[in-house]
Amino acid sequence: MTNSLYNILVPVDFTSKNEWAIAKAIELSNSLHCNVHLVHVLNGDEPKLAGERLLTMKEHYKDHLCGEGSMEISMLHGNPYQQLSDYITHFQMDLVIVGLSRFNFFERVLSSVSISRLSRKANVPVLAVRASGLVHHFKKIILPLNDHIPLSRIKLAALLGRHFKSTIYLVSLRNKGTGEYNLPVLNETLNVIQSITTIPVQSIILEGKNLATSTLNFAGRINADLIMINPIKDFCMPGFWNRITRKLMSYHSRMPVLTMD
């Protein structure tokens, strides 16, 4: 992840959640002039019918592109997870956008786990959006910090921030036992961002026991537009059930969450 986004992948299964994923991809394409790839992996589908539906989808959405990017469609055969990973690597995707189901609890839990796995295996940012995450650009971007400087997320946040004239919020959790917090990490991350961009940056210390919960609460208070996380345990929601299912912020958040290893 360096200076721009060139290719955005949207996995397509012809359900309603594809609509807001494609809408967000088009929004980014029109701002960043990148290509949108709609990819369907056959899973018991009739190839001819799936191909026709993909073509219809492209015809419906291609006129929504008003920048320099184009819309591509592809149909793959085999294991969906492996096929998507191979496509991402072969065609050098810069970002994957997935829609989260509005009502299906089981599907949303699976999506949360899949997002983390895909981000790690393919080494690509995965943006999870709901229908409620489509009404605005990324004006307020939150980067939760633990114990290291997230260089990849910093570069992507700076890229988005320059285009959308955003403010970046660096948030860290105060240790209730000692009252200390990751001041060196906050300061170093702030210095890195300020060395590559002039967009506004704020450092915030949050109270609480869980970084995911505290970040979501803070995001709600400031009406944030995007949360950028990496797929580690600090960003799982608390509770026994959530530890089993690896319920990430991407599942629980009403605003877009970008998972990036």
PDB file of C-alpha atoms in Angstrom:
ATOM      1  CA  MET A   1       0.000   0.000   0.000  1.00  0.00           C
ATOM      2  CA  THR A   2       1.759   3.157  -1.220  1.00  0.00           C
ATOM      3  CA  ASN A   3       0.443   6.110  -3.153  1.00  0.00           C
ATOM      4  CA  SER A   4      -2.910   5.048  -4.574  1.00  0.00           C
ATOM      5  CA  LEU A   5      -5.537   2.345  -4.968  1.00  0.00           C
ATOM      6  CA  TYR A   6      -5.718   0.785  -8.414  1.00  0.00           C
ATOM      7  CA  ASN A   7      -7.976  -2.265  -8.043  1.00  0.00           C
ATOM      8  CA  ILE A   8     -10.908  -2.914  -5.706  1.00  0.00           C
ATOM      9  CA  LEU A   9     -12.421  -6.401  -5.427  1.00  0.00           C
ATOM     10  CA  VAL A  10     -16.051  -7.000  -4.449  1.00  0.00           C
ATOM     11  CA  PRO A  11     -16.948 -10.692  -3.915  1.00  0.00           C
ATOM     12  CA  VAL A  12     -20.441 -11.233  -5.350  1.00  0.00           C
ATOM     13  CA  ASP A  13     -22.993 -13.845  -4.276  1.00  0.00           C
ATOM     14  CA  PHE A  14     -26.073 -12.059  -5.698  1.00  0.00           C
ATOM     15  CA  THR A  15     -27.551 -11.198  -2.290  1.00  0.00           C
ATOM     16  CA  SER A  16     -28.702  -7.795  -1.065  1.00  0.00           C
ATOM     17  CA  LYS A  17     -25.494  -7.187   0.878  1.00  0.00           C
ATOM     18  CA  ASN A  18     -23.640  -6.918  -2.452  1.00  0.00           C
ATOM     19  CA  GLU A  19     -25.518  -3.695  -3.152  1.00  0.00           C
ATOM     20  CA  TRP A  20     -23.867  -1.598  -0.436  1.00  0.00           C
ATOM     21  CA  ALA A  21     -20.440  -3.180  -1.014  1.00  0.00           C
ATOM     22  CA  ILE A  22     -20.616  -2.250  -4.708  1.00  0.00           C
ATOM     23  CA  ALA A  23     -21.944   1.213  -3.866  1.00  0.00           C
ATOM     24  CA  LYS A  24     -18.980   1.849  -1.554  1.00  0.00           C
ATOM     25  CA  ALA A  25     -16.558   0.503  -4.189  1.00  0.00           C
ATOM     26  CA  ILE A  26     -18.033   2.875  -6.785  1.00  0.00           C
ATOM     27  CA  GLU A  27     -17.803   5.772  -4.339  1.00  0.00           C
ATOM     28  CA  LEU A  28     -14.102   5.086  -3.808  1.00  0.00           C
ATOM     29  CA  SER A  29     -13.509   4.498  -7.513  1.00  0.00           C
ATOM     30  CA  ASN A  30     -15.023   7.850  -8.410  1.00  0.00           C
ATOM     31  CA  SER A  31     -12.775   9.567  -5.861  1.00  0.00           C
ATOM     32  CA  LEU A  32      -9.550   7.607  -6.435  1.00  0.00           C
ATOM     33  CA  HIS A  33      -9.993   6.591 -10.107  1.00  0.00           C
ATOM     34  CA  CYS A  34      -9.481   2.876  -9.494  1.00  0.00           C
ATOM     35  CA  ASN A  35     -10.970  -0.207 -11.139  1.00  0.00           C
ATOM     36  CA  VAL A  36     -13.787  -2.245  -9.573  1.00  0.00           C
ATOM     37  CA  HIS A  37     -13.705  -6.047  -9.960  1.00  0.00           C
ATOM     38  CA  LEU A  38     -16.952  -7.942  -9.349  1.00  0.00           C
ATOM     39  CA  VAL A  39     -15.998 -11.588  -8.749  1.00  0.00           C
ATOM     40  CA  HIS A  40     -18.330 -14.553  -8.267  1.00  0.00           C
ATOM     41  CA  VAL A  41     -17.103 -17.993  -7.199  1.00  0.00           C
ATOM     42  CA  LEU A  42     -19.376 -20.779  -8.443  1.00  0.00           C
ATOM     43  CA  ASN A  43     -20.801 -22.787  -5.562  1.00  0.00           C
ATOM     44  CA  GLY A  44     -23.454 -25.076  -6.991  1.00  0.00           C
ATOM     45  CA  ASP A  45     -24.553 -22.387  -9.454  1.00  0.00           C
ATOM     46  CA  GLU A  46     -25.284 -23.032 -13.085  1.00  0.00           C
ATOM     47  CA  PRO A  47     -22.380 -21.329 -14.920  1.00  0.00           C
ATOM     48  CA  LYS A  48     -24.459 -19.827 -17.717  1.00  0.00           C
ATOM     49  CA  LEU A  49     -27.020 -18.337 -15.332  1.00  0.00           C
ATOM     50  CA  ALA A  50     -24.327 -16.963 -13.004  1.00  0.00           C
ATOM     51  CA  GLY A  51     -22.521 -15.423 -15.978  1.00  0.00           C
ATOM     52  CA  GLU A  52     -25.701 -13.725 -17.159  1.00  0.00           C
ATOM     53  CA  ARG A  53     -26.366 -12.341 -13.684  1.00  0.00           C
ATOM     54  CA  LEU A  54     -22.814 -10.976 -13.472  1.00  0.00           C
ATOM     55  CA  LEU A  55     -23.164  -9.297 -16.856  1.00  0.00           C
ATOM     56  CA  THR A  56     -26.519  -7.795 -15.847  1.00  0.00           C
ATOM     57  CA  MET A  57     -24.953  -6.492 -12.645  1.00  0.00           C
ATOM     58  CA  LYS A  58     -22.107  -4.881 -14.583  1.00  0.00           C
ATOM     59  CA  GLU A  59     -24.514  -3.212 -17.005  1.00  0.00           C
ATOM     60  CA  HIS A  60     -26.550  -1.886 -14.085  1.00  0.00           C
ATOM     61  CA  TYR A  61     -23.604  -0.363 -12.212  1.00  0.00           C
ATOM     62  CA  LYS A  62     -21.033   0.624 -14.844  1.00  0.00           C
ATOM     63  CA  ASP A  63     -22.732   3.941 -15.646  1.00  0.00           C
ATOM     64  CA  HIS A  64     -22.365   4.895 -11.964  1.00  0.00           C
ATOM     65  CA  LEU A  65     -18.614   5.188 -12.507  1.00  0.00           C
ATOM     66  CA  CYS A  66     -17.722   8.756 -13.352  1.00  0.00           C
ATOM     67  CA  GLY A  67     -13.953   8.670 -12.849  1.00  0.00           C
ATOM     68  CA  GLU A  68     -11.185   7.030 -14.854  1.00  0.00           C
ATOM     69  CA  GLY A  69     -11.709   3.557 -13.404  1.00  0.00           C
ATOM     70  CA  SER A  70     -13.433   0.670 -15.159  1.00  0.00           C
ATOM     71  CA  MET A  71     -15.640  -2.208 -14.003  1.00  0.00           C
ATOM     72  CA  GLU A  72     -14.524  -5.810 -14.563  1.00  0.00           C
ATOM     73  CA  ILE A  73     -16.388  -9.068 -13.935  1.00  0.00           C
ATOM     74  CA  SER A  74     -14.968 -12.559 -13.361  1.00  0.00           C
ATOM     75  CA  MET A  75     -16.401 -15.980 -12.556  1.00  0.00           C
ATOM     76  CA  LEU A  76     -14.217 -18.498 -10.709  1.00  0.00           C
ATOM     77  CA  HIS A  77     -14.539 -22.216  -9.973  1.00  0.00           C
ATOM     78  CA  GLY A  78     -13.482 -24.007  -6.779  1.00  0.00           C
ATOM     79  CA  ASN A  79     -13.116 -23.254  -3.106  1.00  0.00           C
ATOM     80  CA  PRO A  80     -14.387 -19.674  -2.614  1.00  0.00           C
ATOM     81  CA  TYR A  81     -11.799 -18.691  -0.014  1.00  0.00           C
ATOM     82  CA  GLN A  82      -8.834 -20.062  -1.983  1.00  0.00           C
ATOM     83  CA  GLN A  83     -10.085 -18.741  -5.317  1.00  0.00           C
ATOM     84  CA  LEU A  84     -10.529 -15.224  -3.965  1.00  0.00           C
ATOM     85  CA  SER A  85      -7.086 -15.313  -2.354  1.00  0.00           C
ATOM     86  CA  ASP A  86      -5.496 -16.428  -5.630  1.00  0.00           C
ATOM     87  CA  TYR A  87      -7.366 -13.739  -7.589  1.00  0.00           C
ATOM     88  CA  ILE A  88      -6.281 -11.050  -5.133  1.00  0.00           C
ATOM     89  CA  THR A  89      -2.634 -12.082  -5.493  1.00  0.00           C
ATOM     90  CA  HIS A  90      -2.631 -12.646  -9.257  1.00  0.00           C
ATOM     91  CA  PHE A  91      -4.406  -9.428 -10.223  1.00  0.00           C
ATOM     92  CA  GLN A  92      -2.853  -7.337  -7.434  1.00  0.00           C
ATOM     93  CA  MET A  93      -5.979  -6.174  -5.653  1.00  0.00           C
ATOM     94  CA  ASP A  94      -5.404  -3.218  -3.329  1.00  0.00           C
ATOM     95  CA  LEU A  95      -8.662  -3.450  -1.393  1.00  0.00           C
ATOM     96  CA  VAL A  96     -11.534  -5.905  -0.858  1.00  0.00           C
ATOM     97  CA  ILE A  97     -14.992  -4.621   0.072  1.00  0.00           C
ATOM     98  CA  VAL A  98     -17.622  -6.934   1.535  1.00  0.00           C
ATOM     99  CA  GLY A  99     -21.171  -6.196   2.634  1.00  0.00           C
ATOM    100  CA  LEU A 100     -22.417  -7.435   5.990  1.00  0.00           C
ATOM    101  CA  SER A 101     -25.804  -9.089   6.198  1.00  0.00           C
ATOM    102  CA  ARG A 102     -28.523  -6.921   7.699  1.00  0.00           C
ATOM    103  CA  PHE A 103     -30.357  -9.652   9.632  1.00  0.00           C
ATOM    104  CA  ASN A 104     -28.682 -13.073   9.294  1.00  0.00           C
ATOM    105  CA  PHE A 105     -26.837 -13.635  12.612  1.00  0.00           C
ATOM    106  CA  PHE A 106     -25.019 -16.816  11.545  1.00  0.00           C
ATOM    107  CA  GLU A 107     -23.838 -15.304   8.274  1.00  0.00           C
ATOM    108  CA  ARG A 108     -22.539 -12.187   9.990  1.00  0.00           C
ATOM    109  CA  VAL A 109     -20.473 -14.246  12.447  1.00  0.00           C
ATOM    110  CA  LEU A 110     -18.973 -16.219   9.561  1.00  0.00           C
ATOM    111  CA  SER A 111     -18.258 -12.978   7.703  1.00  0.00           C
ATOM    112  CA  SER A 112     -16.350 -11.634  10.698  1.00  0.00           C
ATOM    113  CA  VAL A 113     -14.079 -14.692  10.777  1.00  0.00           C
ATOM    114  CA  SER A 114     -13.655 -14.732   6.977  1.00  0.00           C
ATOM    115  CA  ILE A 115     -12.636 -11.075   6.894  1.00  0.00           C
ATOM    116  CA  SER A 116      -9.818 -11.706   9.367  1.00  0.00           C
ATOM    117  CA  ARG A 117      -8.619 -14.826   7.514  1.00  0.00           C
ATOM    118  CA  LEU A 118      -8.701 -13.189   4.090  1.00  0.00           C
ATOM    119  CA  SER A 119      -6.853 -10.117   5.293  1.00  0.00           C
ATOM    120  CA  ARG A 120      -4.082 -12.265   6.768  1.00  0.00           C
ATOM    121  CA  LYS A 121      -3.729 -14.830   3.964  1.00  0.00           C
ATOM    122  CA  ALA A 122      -3.937 -12.460   0.999  1.00  0.00           C
ATOM    123  CA  ASN A 123      -2.272  -9.539   2.803  1.00  0.00           C
ATOM    124  CA  VAL A 124      -4.949  -7.148   1.585  1.00  0.00           C
ATOM    125  CA  PRO A 125      -7.138  -4.607   3.423  1.00  0.00           C
ATOM    126  CA  VAL A 126     -10.752  -5.780   3.769  1.00  0.00           C
ATOM    127  CA  LEU A 127     -13.449  -3.143   4.241  1.00  0.00           C
ATOM    128  CA  ALA A 128     -16.730  -4.339   5.787  1.00  0.00           C
ATOM    129  CA  VAL A 129     -19.768  -2.118   5.247  1.00  0.00           C
ATOM    130  CA  ARG A 130     -23.449  -2.169   6.047  1.00  0.00           C
ATOM    131  CA  ALA A 131     -26.239  -0.278   4.352  1.00  0.00           C
ATOM    132  CA  SER A 132     -25.805   2.463   6.970  1.00  0.00           C
ATOM    133  CA  GLY A 133     -22.177   3.023   5.917  1.00  0.00           C
ATOM    134  CA  LEU A 134     -22.913   4.479   2.484  1.00  0.00           C
ATOM    135  CA  VAL A 135     -24.086   8.008   3.077  1.00  0.00           C
ATOM    136  CA  HIS A 136     -20.792   9.880   3.362  1.00  0.00           C
ATOM    137  CA  HIS A 137     -17.081   9.847   2.659  1.00  0.00           C
ATOM    138  CA  PHE A 138     -14.370   9.099   5.193  1.00  0.00           C
ATOM    139  CA  LYS A 139     -14.097  12.430   7.021  1.00  0.00           C
ATOM    140  CA  LYS A 140     -13.239  10.996  10.458  1.00  0.00           C
ATOM    141  CA  ILE A 141     -10.852   8.022  10.450  1.00  0.00           C
ATOM    142  CA  ILE A 142      -9.995   6.163  13.659  1.00  0.00           C
ATOM    143  CA  LEU A 143      -6.762   4.166  14.119  1.00  0.00           C
ATOM    144  CA  PRO A 144      -6.799   2.162  17.370  1.00  0.00           C
ATOM    145  CA  LEU A 145      -3.261   1.497  18.636  1.00  0.00           C
ATOM    146  CA  ASN A 146      -1.913  -1.275  20.850  1.00  0.00           C
ATOM    147  CA  ASP A 147       1.828  -1.867  21.228  1.00  0.00           C
ATOM    148  CA  HIS A 148       3.256  -1.248  17.763  1.00  0.00           C
ATOM    149  CA  ILE A 149       3.262   1.381  15.029  1.00  0.00           C
ATOM    150  CA  PRO A 150       0.877   0.286  12.226  1.00  0.00           C
ATOM    151  CA  LEU A 151       2.819   1.500   9.174  1.00  0.00           C
ATOM    152  CA  SER A 152       0.532  -0.089   6.564  1.00  0.00           C
ATOM    153  CA  ARG A 153      -2.587   1.349   8.151  1.00  0.00           C
ATOM    154  CA  ILE A 154      -0.913   4.735   8.513  1.00  0.00           C
ATOM    155  CA  LYS A 155      -0.140   4.870   4.780  1.00  0.00           C
ATOM    156  CA  LEU A 156      -3.669   3.891   3.795  1.00  0.00           C
ATOM    157  CA  ALA A 157      -5.230   6.312   6.288  1.00  0.00           C
ATOM    158  CA  ALA A 158      -3.034   9.095   4.915  1.00  0.00           C
ATOM    159  CA  LEU A 159      -4.050   8.207   1.345  1.00  0.00           C
ATOM    160  CA  LEU A 160      -7.756   8.289   2.184  1.00  0.00           C
ATOM    161  CA  GLY A 161      -7.332  11.356   4.354  1.00  0.00           C
ATOM    162  CA  ARG A 162      -5.740  13.380   1.562  1.00  0.00           C
ATOM    163  CA  HIS A 163      -8.565  12.589  -0.846  1.00  0.00           C
ATOM    164  CA  PHE A 164     -11.437  13.085   1.581  1.00  0.00           C
ATOM    165  CA  LYS A 165      -9.868  15.920   3.652  1.00  0.00           C
ATOM    166  CA  SER A 166     -10.206  13.764   6.757  1.00  0.00           C
ATOM    167  CA  THR A 167      -9.129  14.007  10.351  1.00  0.00           C
ATOM    168  CA  ILE A 168      -7.280  10.967  11.736  1.00  0.00           C
ATOM    169  CA  TYR A 169      -7.882  10.013  15.357  1.00  0.00           C
ATOM    170  CA  LEU A 170      -5.209   7.892  17.050  1.00  0.00           C
ATOM    171  CA  VAL A 171      -6.783   6.127  20.026  1.00  0.00           C
ATOM    172  CA  SER A 172      -5.133   4.070  22.741  1.00  0.00           C
ATOM    173  CA  LEU A 173      -6.421   2.437  25.905  1.00  0.00           C
ATOM    174  CA  ARG A 174      -5.315   3.559  29.343  1.00  0.00           C
ATOM    175  CA  ASN A 175      -4.133   0.711  31.577  1.00  0.00           C
ATOM    176  CA  LYS A 176      -6.496   0.836  34.549  1.00  0.00           C
ATOM    177  CA  GLY A 177      -4.018  -0.950  36.803  1.00  0.00           C
ATOM    178  CA  THR A 178      -1.122   1.444  36.300  1.00  0.00           C
ATOM    179  CA  GLY A 179      -2.810   4.454  34.756  1.00  0.00           C
ATOM    180  CA  GLU A 180      -0.202   4.349  31.984  1.00  0.00           C
ATOM    181  CA  TYR A 181      -0.785   4.305  28.256  1.00  0.00           C
ATOM    182  CA  ASN A 182       1.223   3.799  25.086  1.00  0.00           C
ATOM    183  CA  LEU A 183       2.622   7.306  24.890  1.00  0.00           C
ATOM    184  CA  PRO A 184       5.721   6.289  22.851  1.00  0.00           C
ATOM    185  CA  VAL A 185       3.560   4.457  20.292  1.00  0.00           C
ATOM    186  CA  LEU A 186       1.122   7.364  20.099  1.00  0.00           C
ATOM    187  CA  ASN A 187       3.914   9.895  19.638  1.00  0.00           C
ATOM    188  CA  GLU A 188       5.800   7.827  17.073  1.00  0.00           C
ATOM    189  CA  THR A 189       2.630   7.123  15.077  1.00  0.00           C
ATOM    190  CA  LEU A 190       1.767  10.818  15.157  1.00  0.00           C
ATOM    191  CA  ASN A 191       5.271  11.699  13.916  1.00  0.00           C
ATOM    192  CA  VAL A 192       5.052   9.191  11.063  1.00  0.00           C
ATOM    193  CA  ILE A 193       1.680  10.537   9.898  1.00  0.00           C
ATOM    194  CA  GLN A 194       2.857  14.136  10.069  1.00  0.00           C
ATOM    195  CA  SER A 195       5.963  13.229   8.049  1.00  0.00           C
ATOM    196  CA  ILE A 196       3.897  12.017   5.082  1.00  0.00           C
ATOM    197  CA  THR A 197       0.814  14.216   5.139  1.00  0.00           C
ATOM    198  CA  THR A 198      -0.498  17.540   6.438  1.00  0.00           C
ATOM    199  CA  ILE A 199      -4.004  16.325   7.295  1.00  0.00           C
ATOM    200  CA  PRO A 200      -5.164  16.939  10.898  1.00  0.00           C
ATOM    201  CA  VAL A 201      -4.337  14.264  13.492  1.00  0.00           C
ATOM    202  CA  GLN A 202      -5.552  13.953  17.085  1.00  0.00           C
ATOM    203  CA  SER A 203      -4.301  11.597  19.819  1.00  0.00           C
ATOM    204  CA  ILE A 204      -6.958  10.325  22.224  1.00  0.00           C
ATOM    205  CA  ILE A 205      -6.593   8.248  25.416  1.00  0.00           C
ATOM    206  CA  LEU A 206      -9.638   6.049  26.066  1.00  0.00           C
ATOM    207  CA  GLU A 207     -10.873   4.554  29.311  1.00  0.00           C
ATOM    208  CA  GLY A 208     -12.076   0.959  29.556  1.00  0.00           C
ATOM    209  CA  LYS A 209     -10.938  -2.657  29.653  1.00  0.00           C
ATOM    210  CA  ASN A 210     -11.369  -3.598  25.991  1.00  0.00           C
ATOM    211  CA  LEU A 211      -9.944  -1.636  23.066  1.00  0.00           C
ATOM    212  CA  ALA A 212     -12.703  -2.742  20.666  1.00  0.00           C
ATOM    213  CA  THR A 213     -15.530  -1.635  22.950  1.00  0.00           C
ATOM    214  CA  SER A 214     -13.874   1.651  23.897  1.00  0.00           C
ATOM    215  CA  THR A 215     -13.087   2.424  20.249  1.00  0.00           C
ATOM    216  CA  LEU A 216     -16.676   1.777  19.176  1.00  0.00           C
ATOM    217  CA  ASN A 217     -18.009   3.979  21.967  1.00  0.00           C
ATOM    218  CA  PHE A 218     -15.634   6.783  20.964  1.00  0.00           C
ATOM    219  CA  ALA A 219     -16.504   6.352  17.270  1.00  0.00           C
ATOM    220  CA  GLY A 220     -20.177   6.733  18.106  1.00  0.00           C
ATOM    221  CA  ARG A 221     -19.576   9.906  20.106  1.00  0.00           C
ATOM    222  CA  ILE A 222     -17.732  11.665  17.289  1.00  0.00           C
ATOM    223  CA  ASN A 223     -19.819  10.146  14.448  1.00  0.00           C
ATOM    224  CA  ALA A 224     -16.758   8.539  12.859  1.00  0.00           C
ATOM    225  CA  ASP A 225     -16.838   7.319   9.259  1.00  0.00           C
ATOM    226  CA  LEU A 226     -14.179   4.592   9.310  1.00  0.00           C
ATOM    227  CA  ILE A 227     -12.322   2.427  11.825  1.00  0.00           C
ATOM    228  CA  MET A 228      -9.059   0.805  10.706  1.00  0.00           C
ATOM    229  CA  ILE A 229      -7.953  -2.272  12.659  1.00  0.00           C
ATOM    230  CA  ASN A 230      -5.644  -5.248  12.320  1.00  0.00           C
ATOM    231  CA  PRO A 231      -6.997  -8.788  12.936  1.00  0.00           C
ATOM    232  CA  ILE A 232      -5.649  -9.531  16.398  1.00  0.00           C
ATOM    233  CA  LYS A 233      -7.320 -10.295  19.705  1.00  0.00           C
ATOM    234  CA  ASP A 234      -7.266  -6.678  20.916  1.00  0.00           C
ATOM    235  CA  PHE A 235      -9.936  -5.887  18.345  1.00  0.00           C
ATOM    236  CA  CYS A 236     -12.315  -8.724  19.283  1.00  0.00           C
ATOM    237  CA  MET A 237     -15.416  -7.882  21.261  1.00  0.00           C
ATOM    238  CA  PRO A 238     -15.284  -9.040  24.920  1.00  0.00           C
ATOM    239  CA  GLY A 239     -17.158 -12.055  26.255  1.00  0.00           C
ATOM    240  CA  PHE A 240     -16.859 -15.848  26.129  1.00  0.00           C
ATOM    241  CA  TRP A 241     -19.100 -16.271  23.044  1.00  0.00           C
ATOM    242  CA  ASN A 242     -17.271 -13.539  21.171  1.00  0.00           C
ATOM    243  CA  ARG A 243     -13.901 -15.165  21.883  1.00  0.00           C
ATOM    244  CA  ILE A 244     -15.189 -18.430  20.416  1.00  0.00           C
ATOM    245  CA  THR A 245     -16.599 -16.817  17.280  1.00  0.00           C
ATOM    246  CA  ARG A 246     -13.853 -14.166  17.015  1.00  0.00           C
ATOM    247  CA  LYS A 247     -16.476 -11.463  16.853  1.00  0.00           C
ATOM    248  CA  LEU A 248     -14.526  -8.503  15.507  1.00  0.00           C
ATOM    249  CA  MET A 249     -15.488  -4.862  15.328  1.00  0.00           C
ATOM    250  CA  SER A 250     -16.411  -5.436  11.687  1.00  0.00           C
ATOM    251  CA  TYR A 251     -19.350  -7.522  12.928  1.00  0.00           C
ATOM    252  CA  HIS A 252     -20.504  -5.222  15.701  1.00  0.00           C
ATOM    253  CA  SER A 253     -19.874  -1.762  14.254  1.00  0.00           C
ATOM    254  CA  ARG A 254     -22.570   0.215  12.451  1.00  0.00           C
ATOM    255  CA  MET A 255     -19.898   2.169  10.577  1.00  0.00           C
ATOM    256  CA  PRO A 256     -17.397   0.772   8.036  1.00  0.00           C
ATOM    257  CA  VAL A 257     -14.465  -1.161   9.523  1.00  0.00           C
ATOM    258  CA  LEU A 258     -11.303  -1.852   7.540  1.00  0.00           C
ATOM    259  CA  THR A 259      -9.282  -4.891   8.608  1.00  0.00           C
ATOM    260  CA  MET A 260      -5.628  -4.774   7.606  1.00  0.00           C
ATOM    261  CA  ASP A 261      -2.822  -7.048   8.761  1.00  0.00           C
TER     262      ASP A 261
END
